[in-house]
PDB file of C-alpha atoms in Angstrom:
ATOM      1  CA  MET S   1       4.075  -2.329 -21.935  1.00  0.00           C
ATOM      2  CA  LEU S   2       3.247   1.303 -21.127  1.00  0.00           C
ATOM      3  CA  ASN S   3       1.680   0.263 -17.843  1.00  0.00           C
ATOM      4  CA  MET S   4       4.820  -1.621 -16.830  1.00  0.00           C
ATOM      5  CA  ILE S   5       6.965   1.401 -17.677  1.00  0.00           C
ATOM      6  CA  ILE S   6       4.759   3.651 -15.544  1.00  0.00           C
ATOM      7  CA  LEU S   7       4.955   1.259 -12.603  1.00  0.00           C
ATOM      8  CA  LEU S   8       8.730   1.015 -12.930  1.00  0.00           C
ATOM      9  CA  LEU S   9       9.012   4.800 -13.179  1.00  0.00           C
ATOM     10  CA  SER S  10       6.902   5.155 -10.048  1.00  0.00           C
ATOM     11  CA  TYR S  11       9.323   3.016  -8.069  1.00  0.00           C
ATOM     12  CA  LEU S  12      12.385   4.751  -9.548  1.00  0.00           C
ATOM     13  CA  ILE S  13      11.004   8.228  -8.855  1.00  0.00           C
ATOM     14  CA  GLY S  14      10.253   7.181  -5.302  1.00  0.00           C
ATOM     15  CA  SER S  15      13.795   5.845  -5.031  1.00  0.00           C
ATOM     16  CA  ILE S  16      15.472   9.195  -5.700  1.00  0.00           C
ATOM     17  CA  PRO S  17      17.200   9.912  -2.351  1.00  0.00           C
ATOM     18  CA  PHE S  18      16.876  13.692  -2.257  1.00  0.00           C
ATOM     19  CA  ALA S  19      18.152  13.847   1.328  1.00  0.00           C
ATOM     20  CA  LEU S  20      21.353  12.158   0.198  1.00  0.00           C
ATOM     21  CA  VAL S  21      21.681  14.259  -2.967  1.00  0.00           C
ATOM     22  CA  ILE S  22      21.114  17.573  -1.178  1.00  0.00           C
ATOM     23  CA  GLY S  23      23.332  16.619   1.756  1.00  0.00           C
ATOM     24  CA  LYS S  24      26.267  15.604  -0.422  1.00  0.00           C
ATOM     25  CA  SER S  25      25.864  18.304  -3.067  1.00  0.00           C
ATOM     26  CA  PHE S  26      25.378  21.359  -0.853  1.00  0.00           C
ATOM     27  CA  TYR S  27      26.602  20.368   2.611  1.00  0.00           C
ATOM     28  CA  ASN S  28      29.296  17.788   1.836  1.00  0.00           C
ATOM     29  CA  THR S  29      27.481  15.526   4.280  1.00  0.00           C
ATOM     30  CA  ASP S  30      26.154  12.005   3.936  1.00  0.00           C
ATOM     31  CA  ILE S  31      23.342  12.087   6.486  1.00  0.00           C
ATOM     32  CA  ARG S  32      23.270   8.296   6.616  1.00  0.00           C
ATOM     33  CA  GLY S  33      26.207   8.590   9.016  1.00  0.00           C
ATOM     34  CA  TYR S  34      24.456  10.959  11.413  1.00  0.00           C
ATOM     35  CA  GLY S  35      21.372  11.102  13.595  1.00  0.00           C
ATOM     36  CA  SER S  36      18.929   8.330  12.793  1.00  0.00           C
ATOM     37  CA  GLY S  37      20.754   7.528   9.550  1.00  0.00           C
ATOM     38  CA  ASN S  38      17.484   7.796   7.612  1.00  0.00           C
ATOM     39  CA  LEU S  39      17.239   9.469   4.218  1.00  0.00           C
ATOM     40  CA  GLY S  40      14.209  11.524   5.086  1.00  0.00           C
ATOM     41  CA  ALA S  41      13.083  15.016   5.958  1.00  0.00           C
ATOM     42  CA  THR S  42      13.289  14.649   9.746  1.00  0.00           C
ATOM     43  CA  ASN S  43      16.932  13.581   9.726  1.00  0.00           C
ATOM     44  CA  SER S  44      17.670  16.305   7.167  1.00  0.00           C
ATOM     45  CA  PHE S  45      16.172  18.911   9.503  1.00  0.00           C
ATOM     46  CA  ARG S  46      18.268  17.663  12.383  1.00  0.00           C
ATOM     47  CA  ILE S  47      21.566  17.262  10.529  1.00  0.00           C
ATOM     48  CA  LEU S  48      21.457  19.808   7.694  1.00  0.00           C
ATOM     49  CA  GLY S  49      19.150  22.474   9.119  1.00  0.00           C
ATOM     50  CA  LYS S  50      15.737  23.970   8.487  1.00  0.00           C
ATOM     51  CA  THR S  51      16.325  25.051   4.880  1.00  0.00           C
ATOM     52  CA  ALA S  52      17.578  21.660   3.726  1.00  0.00           C
ATOM     53  CA  GLY S  53      14.947  19.834   5.750  1.00  0.00           C
ATOM     54  CA  THR S  54      12.160  21.912   4.237  1.00  0.00           C
ATOM     55  CA  ILE S  55      13.443  21.318   0.709  1.00  0.00           C
ATOM     56  CA  VAL S  56      13.786  17.566   1.298  1.00  0.00           C
ATOM     57  CA  ALA S  57      10.259  17.390   2.736  1.00  0.00           C
ATOM     58  CA  PHE S  58       8.863  19.299  -0.252  1.00  0.00           C
ATOM     59  CA  VAL S  59      10.576  17.251  -2.974  1.00  0.00           C
ATOM     60  CA  ASP S  60       9.800  13.974  -1.203  1.00  0.00           C
ATOM     61  CA  LEU S  61       6.151  15.020  -1.051  1.00  0.00           C
ATOM     62  CA  LEU S  62       6.333  16.039  -4.699  1.00  0.00           C
ATOM     63  CA  LYS S  63       7.493  12.527  -5.632  1.00  0.00           C
ATOM     64  CA  GLY S  64       4.193  11.169  -4.351  1.00  0.00           C
ATOM     65  CA  ILE S  65       2.162  13.647  -6.373  1.00  0.00           C
ATOM     66  CA  ILE S  66       4.148  13.156  -9.592  1.00  0.00           C
ATOM     67  CA  VAL S  67       3.749   9.383  -9.699  1.00  0.00           C
ATOM     68  CA  CYS S  68      -0.010   9.685  -9.181  1.00  0.00           C
ATOM     69  CA  VAL S  69      -0.207  12.099 -12.114  1.00  0.00           C
ATOM     70  CA  LEU S  70       1.803   9.788 -14.407  1.00  0.00           C
ATOM     71  CA  PRO S  71      -1.088   7.526 -15.536  1.00  0.00           C
ATOM     72  CA  MET S  72      -3.240  10.500 -16.518  1.00  0.00           C
ATOM     73  CA  ALA S  73      -0.332  12.320 -18.189  1.00  0.00           C
ATOM     74  CA  LEU S  74       0.613   9.237 -20.215  1.00  0.00           C
ATOM     75  CA  HIS S  75      -2.996   8.202 -20.950  1.00  0.00           C
ATOM     76  CA  SER S  76      -2.777   4.955 -19.023  1.00  0.00           C
ATOM     77  CA  ASN S  77      -5.399   3.097 -17.004  1.00  0.00           C
ATOM     78  CA  VAL S  78      -2.918   2.171 -14.266  1.00  0.00           C
ATOM     79  CA  SER S  79      -4.244   2.935 -10.806  1.00  0.00           C
ATOM     80  CA  PRO S  80      -2.676   6.094  -9.313  1.00  0.00           C
ATOM     81  CA  ALA S  81      -2.935   4.356  -5.921  1.00  0.00           C
ATOM     82  CA  LEU S  82      -0.692   1.552  -7.189  1.00  0.00           C
ATOM     83  CA  CYS S  83       1.806   4.079  -8.556  1.00  0.00           C
ATOM     84  CA  GLY S  84       1.759   5.822  -5.192  1.00  0.00           C
ATOM     85  CA  LEU S  85       2.361   2.559  -3.381  1.00  0.00           C
ATOM     86  CA  LEU S  86       5.425   1.825  -5.519  1.00  0.00           C
ATOM     87  CA  ALA S  87       6.819   5.316  -4.932  1.00  0.00           C
ATOM     88  CA  ILE S  88       6.392   4.880  -1.179  1.00  0.00           C
ATOM     89  CA  ILE S  89       8.170   1.524  -1.285  1.00  0.00           C
ATOM     90  CA  GLY S  90      10.860   3.122  -3.454  1.00  0.00           C
ATOM     91  CA  HIS S  91      11.411   5.882  -0.907  1.00  0.00           C
ATOM     92  CA  ALA S  92      11.775   3.402   1.949  1.00  0.00           C
ATOM     93  CA  PHE S  93      13.857   0.938  -0.088  1.00  0.00           C
ATOM     94  CA  PRO S  94      15.598   3.006  -2.797  1.00  0.00           C
ATOM     95  CA  VAL S  95      17.564   1.186  -5.463  1.00  0.00           C
ATOM     96  CA  PHE S  96      19.814   4.251  -5.743  1.00  0.00           C
ATOM     97  CA  ALA S  97      20.875   4.139  -2.072  1.00  0.00           C
ATOM     98  CA  GLY S  98      21.394   0.484  -1.230  1.00  0.00           C
ATOM     99  CA  PHE S  99      17.699  -0.065  -0.418  1.00  0.00           C
ATOM    100  CA  LYS S 100      18.044   1.943   2.818  1.00  0.00           C
ATOM    101  CA  GLY S 101      15.920   5.087   2.645  1.00  0.00           C
ATOM    102  CA  GLY S 102      13.522   7.080   4.762  1.00  0.00           C
ATOM    103  CA  LYS S 103      10.253   6.307   6.487  1.00  0.00           C
ATOM    104  CA  ALA S 104       8.113   7.499   3.584  1.00  0.00           C
ATOM    105  CA  VAL S 105       5.940   9.922   5.539  1.00  0.00           C
ATOM    106  CA  ALA S 106       6.389  12.899   3.194  1.00  0.00           C
ATOM    107  CA  THR S 107       6.043  10.757   0.061  1.00  0.00           C
ATOM    108  CA  SER S 108       2.909   9.138   1.493  1.00  0.00           C
ATOM    109  CA  ALA S 109       1.531  12.601   2.194  1.00  0.00           C
ATOM    110  CA  GLY S 110       2.107  13.539  -1.446  1.00  0.00           C
ATOM    111  CA  VAL S 111       0.285  10.434  -2.660  1.00  0.00           C
ATOM    112  CA  PHE S 112      -2.721  11.091  -0.420  1.00  0.00           C
ATOM    113  CA  LEU S 113      -2.701  14.793  -1.204  1.00  0.00           C
ATOM    114  CA  PHE S 114      -3.510  13.740  -4.773  1.00  0.00           C
ATOM    115  CA  LEU S 115      -5.880  10.882  -3.912  1.00  0.00           C
ATOM    116  CA  ALA S 116      -7.702  12.264  -0.857  1.00  0.00           C
ATOM    117  CA  PRO S 117      -7.015  15.990  -0.284  1.00  0.00           C
ATOM    118  CA  LEU S 118      -9.498  16.415   2.581  1.00  0.00           C
ATOM    119  CA  GLY S 119      -8.223  13.334   4.366  1.00  0.00           C
ATOM    120  CA  THR S 120      -4.669  14.599   3.952  1.00  0.00           C
ATOM    121  CA  PHE S 121      -5.637  17.957   5.440  1.00  0.00           C
ATOM    122  CA  ILE S 122      -7.145  16.194   8.461  1.00  0.00           C
ATOM    123  CA  ALA S 123      -4.037  14.022   8.814  1.00  0.00           C
ATOM    124  CA  CYS S 124      -1.822  17.133   8.680  1.00  0.00           C
ATOM    125  CA  MET S 125      -3.883  18.747  11.445  1.00  0.00           C
ATOM    126  CA  VAL S 126      -3.541  15.598  13.562  1.00  0.00           C
ATOM    127  CA  PHE S 127       0.205  15.581  12.865  1.00  0.00           C
ATOM    128  CA  LEU S 128       0.631  19.240  13.859  1.00  0.00           C
ATOM    129  CA  ILE S 129      -1.486  18.989  17.011  1.00  0.00           C
ATOM    130  CA  SER S 130       0.438  15.900  18.101  1.00  0.00           C
ATOM    131  CA  LEU S 131       3.795  17.504  17.274  1.00  0.00           C
ATOM    132  CA  LEU S 132       2.991  20.678  19.206  1.00  0.00           C
ATOM    133  CA  SER S 133       1.807  18.734  22.240  1.00  0.00           C
ATOM    134  CA  SER S 134       4.258  15.807  22.312  1.00  0.00           C
ATOM    135  CA  LYS S 135       7.274  17.164  20.371  1.00  0.00           C
ATOM    136  CA  TYR S 136       7.675  13.681  18.855  1.00  0.00           C
ATOM    137  CA  VAL S 137       7.867  13.637  15.047  1.00  0.00           C
ATOM    138  CA  SER S 138       7.662   9.839  15.030  1.00  0.00           C
ATOM    139  CA  LEU S 139       4.489   9.681  17.125  1.00  0.00           C
ATOM    140  CA  SER S 140       2.910  12.480  15.089  1.00  0.00           C
ATOM    141  CA  SER S 141       3.715  10.655  11.830  1.00  0.00           C
ATOM    142  CA  MET S 142       2.099   7.468  13.060  1.00  0.00           C
ATOM    143  CA  LEU S 143      -1.005   9.274  14.306  1.00  0.00           C
ATOM    144  CA  GLY S 144      -1.255  11.066  10.964  1.00  0.00           C
ATOM    145  CA  SER S 145      -1.172   7.754   9.090  1.00  0.00           C
ATOM    146  CA  ILE S 146      -3.800   6.304  11.410  1.00  0.00           C
ATOM    147  CA  SER S 147      -6.060   9.303  10.848  1.00  0.00           C
ATOM    148  CA  ILE S 148      -5.875   8.983   7.047  1.00  0.00           C
ATOM    149  CA  LEU S 149      -6.854   5.308   7.420  1.00  0.00           C
ATOM    150  CA  ILE S 150      -9.864   6.199   9.584  1.00  0.00           C
ATOM    151  CA  TYR S 151     -10.904   8.884   7.093  1.00  0.00           C
ATOM    152  CA  SER S 152     -10.559   6.456   4.180  1.00  0.00           C
ATOM    153  CA  LEU S 153     -12.698   3.824   5.876  1.00  0.00           C
ATOM    154  CA  PHE S 154     -15.602   6.270   6.019  1.00  0.00           C
ATOM    155  CA  PHE S 155     -15.217   8.348   2.874  1.00  0.00           C
ATOM    156  CA  GLU S 156     -13.123   6.544   0.246  1.00  0.00           C
ATOM    157  CA  GLY S 157     -13.370   3.498  -2.007  1.00  0.00           C
ATOM    158  CA  ARG S 158     -11.574   0.199  -1.718  1.00  0.00           C
ATOM    159  CA  PRO S 159      -8.340   1.122  -3.566  1.00  0.00           C
ATOM    160  CA  ILE S 160      -7.619   4.032  -1.221  1.00  0.00           C
ATOM    161  CA  ILE S 161      -8.757   2.053   1.846  1.00  0.00           C
ATOM    162  CA  ALA S 162      -6.343  -0.715   0.862  1.00  0.00           C
ATOM    163  CA  LEU S 163      -3.520   1.768   0.286  1.00  0.00           C
ATOM    164  CA  SER S 164      -4.131   3.664   3.531  1.00  0.00           C
ATOM    165  CA  SER S 165      -4.250   0.365   5.452  1.00  0.00           C
ATOM    166  CA  PHE S 166      -0.906  -0.645   3.988  1.00  0.00           C
ATOM    167  CA  ILE S 167       0.644   2.771   4.635  1.00  0.00           C
ATOM    168  CA  CYS S 168      -0.588   2.869   8.212  1.00  0.00           C
ATOM    169  CA  LEU S 169       0.969  -0.528   8.946  1.00  0.00           C
ATOM    170  CA  PHE S 170       4.089   0.319   6.912  1.00  0.00           C
ATOM    171  CA  VAL S 171       4.711   3.603   8.742  1.00  0.00           C
ATOM    172  CA  VAL S 172       4.230   1.992  12.159  1.00  0.00           C
ATOM    173  CA  ILE S 173       6.633  -0.845  11.284  1.00  0.00           C
ATOM    174  CA  LEU S 174       9.258   1.595   9.998  1.00  0.00           C
ATOM    175  CA  HIS S 175       8.958   3.492  13.290  1.00  0.00           C
ATOM    176  CA  ARG S 176       9.351   0.417  15.486  1.00  0.00           C
ATOM    177  CA  GLU S 177      12.716   1.605  16.862  1.00  0.00           C
ATOM    178  CA  ASN S 178      11.172   4.996  17.637  1.00  0.00           C
ATOM    179  CA  ILE S 179       8.382   3.240  19.520  1.00  0.00           C
ATOM    180  CA  LYS S 180      10.976   1.394  21.627  1.00  0.00           C
ATOM    181  CA  ARG S 181      12.816   4.651  22.363  1.00  0.00           C
ATOM    182  CA  MET S 182       9.569   6.400  23.326  1.00  0.00           C
ATOM    183  CA  TRP S 183       8.791   3.547  25.685  1.00  0.00           C
ATOM    184  CA  LYS S 184      12.244   3.942  27.273  1.00  0.00           C
ATOM    185  CA  GLY S 185      11.979   7.733  27.312  1.00  0.00           C
ATOM    186  CA  THR S 186      15.012   8.211  25.060  1.00  0.00           C
ATOM    187  CA  GLU S 187      13.273   9.244  21.819  1.00  0.00           C
ATOM    188  CA  ALA S 188      14.492  12.595  20.517  1.00  0.00           C
ATOM    189  CA  LYS S 189      12.026  15.449  20.579  1.00  0.00           C
ATOM    190  CA  VAL S 190      11.842  18.407  18.215  1.00  0.00           C
ATOM    191  CA  GLY S 191      14.769  20.739  18.838  1.00  0.00           C
ATOM    192  CA  ARG S 192      17.011  18.017  20.248  1.00  0.00           C
ATOM    193  CA  THR S 193      19.562  15.731  18.619  1.00  0.00           C
ATOM    194  CA  PHE S 194      18.989  12.010  18.277  1.00  0.00           C
ATOM    195  CA  LYS S 195      20.113   9.841  21.161  1.00  0.00           C
TER     196      LYS S 195
END
């Protein structure tokens, strides 16, 4: 019973739409009606500004860490990787926001920061290098997820390899519209509004 509660909590914590809460509470703005319409850090940066975007990114990342800590805190044998997976799914498909959320990059980063700190550091470096050179957040996010998968294949066990494989595929699928826009040359770059 405890294990089921932890798994449910993991999904519900992941489902908390902080971008929506912060936008409505402090900016009187529902960001689902602007930019990409996503409830994530990138759209928060673009619509609400740097302060709000930074806060959203931090709390979304924190969701991933918290759910991984839950089994240990509650003395359960549930896999932290499974809790992380449910939080990531919750962020992308939140029950509290009509199952339309963000692309789960920050929450995934929080999960892997707990499970594979070195791999997460490498993925962050890949993300930053790509962002500085391409100015595409979407491309940088996908390359970051690919890098954590490659790291996991060499240095982690099967649970984290399985999770990183899922996340890599999941992130790429959630960015499919961004891929189309990059192909057409209409994808928004850092510092520009969405097209």
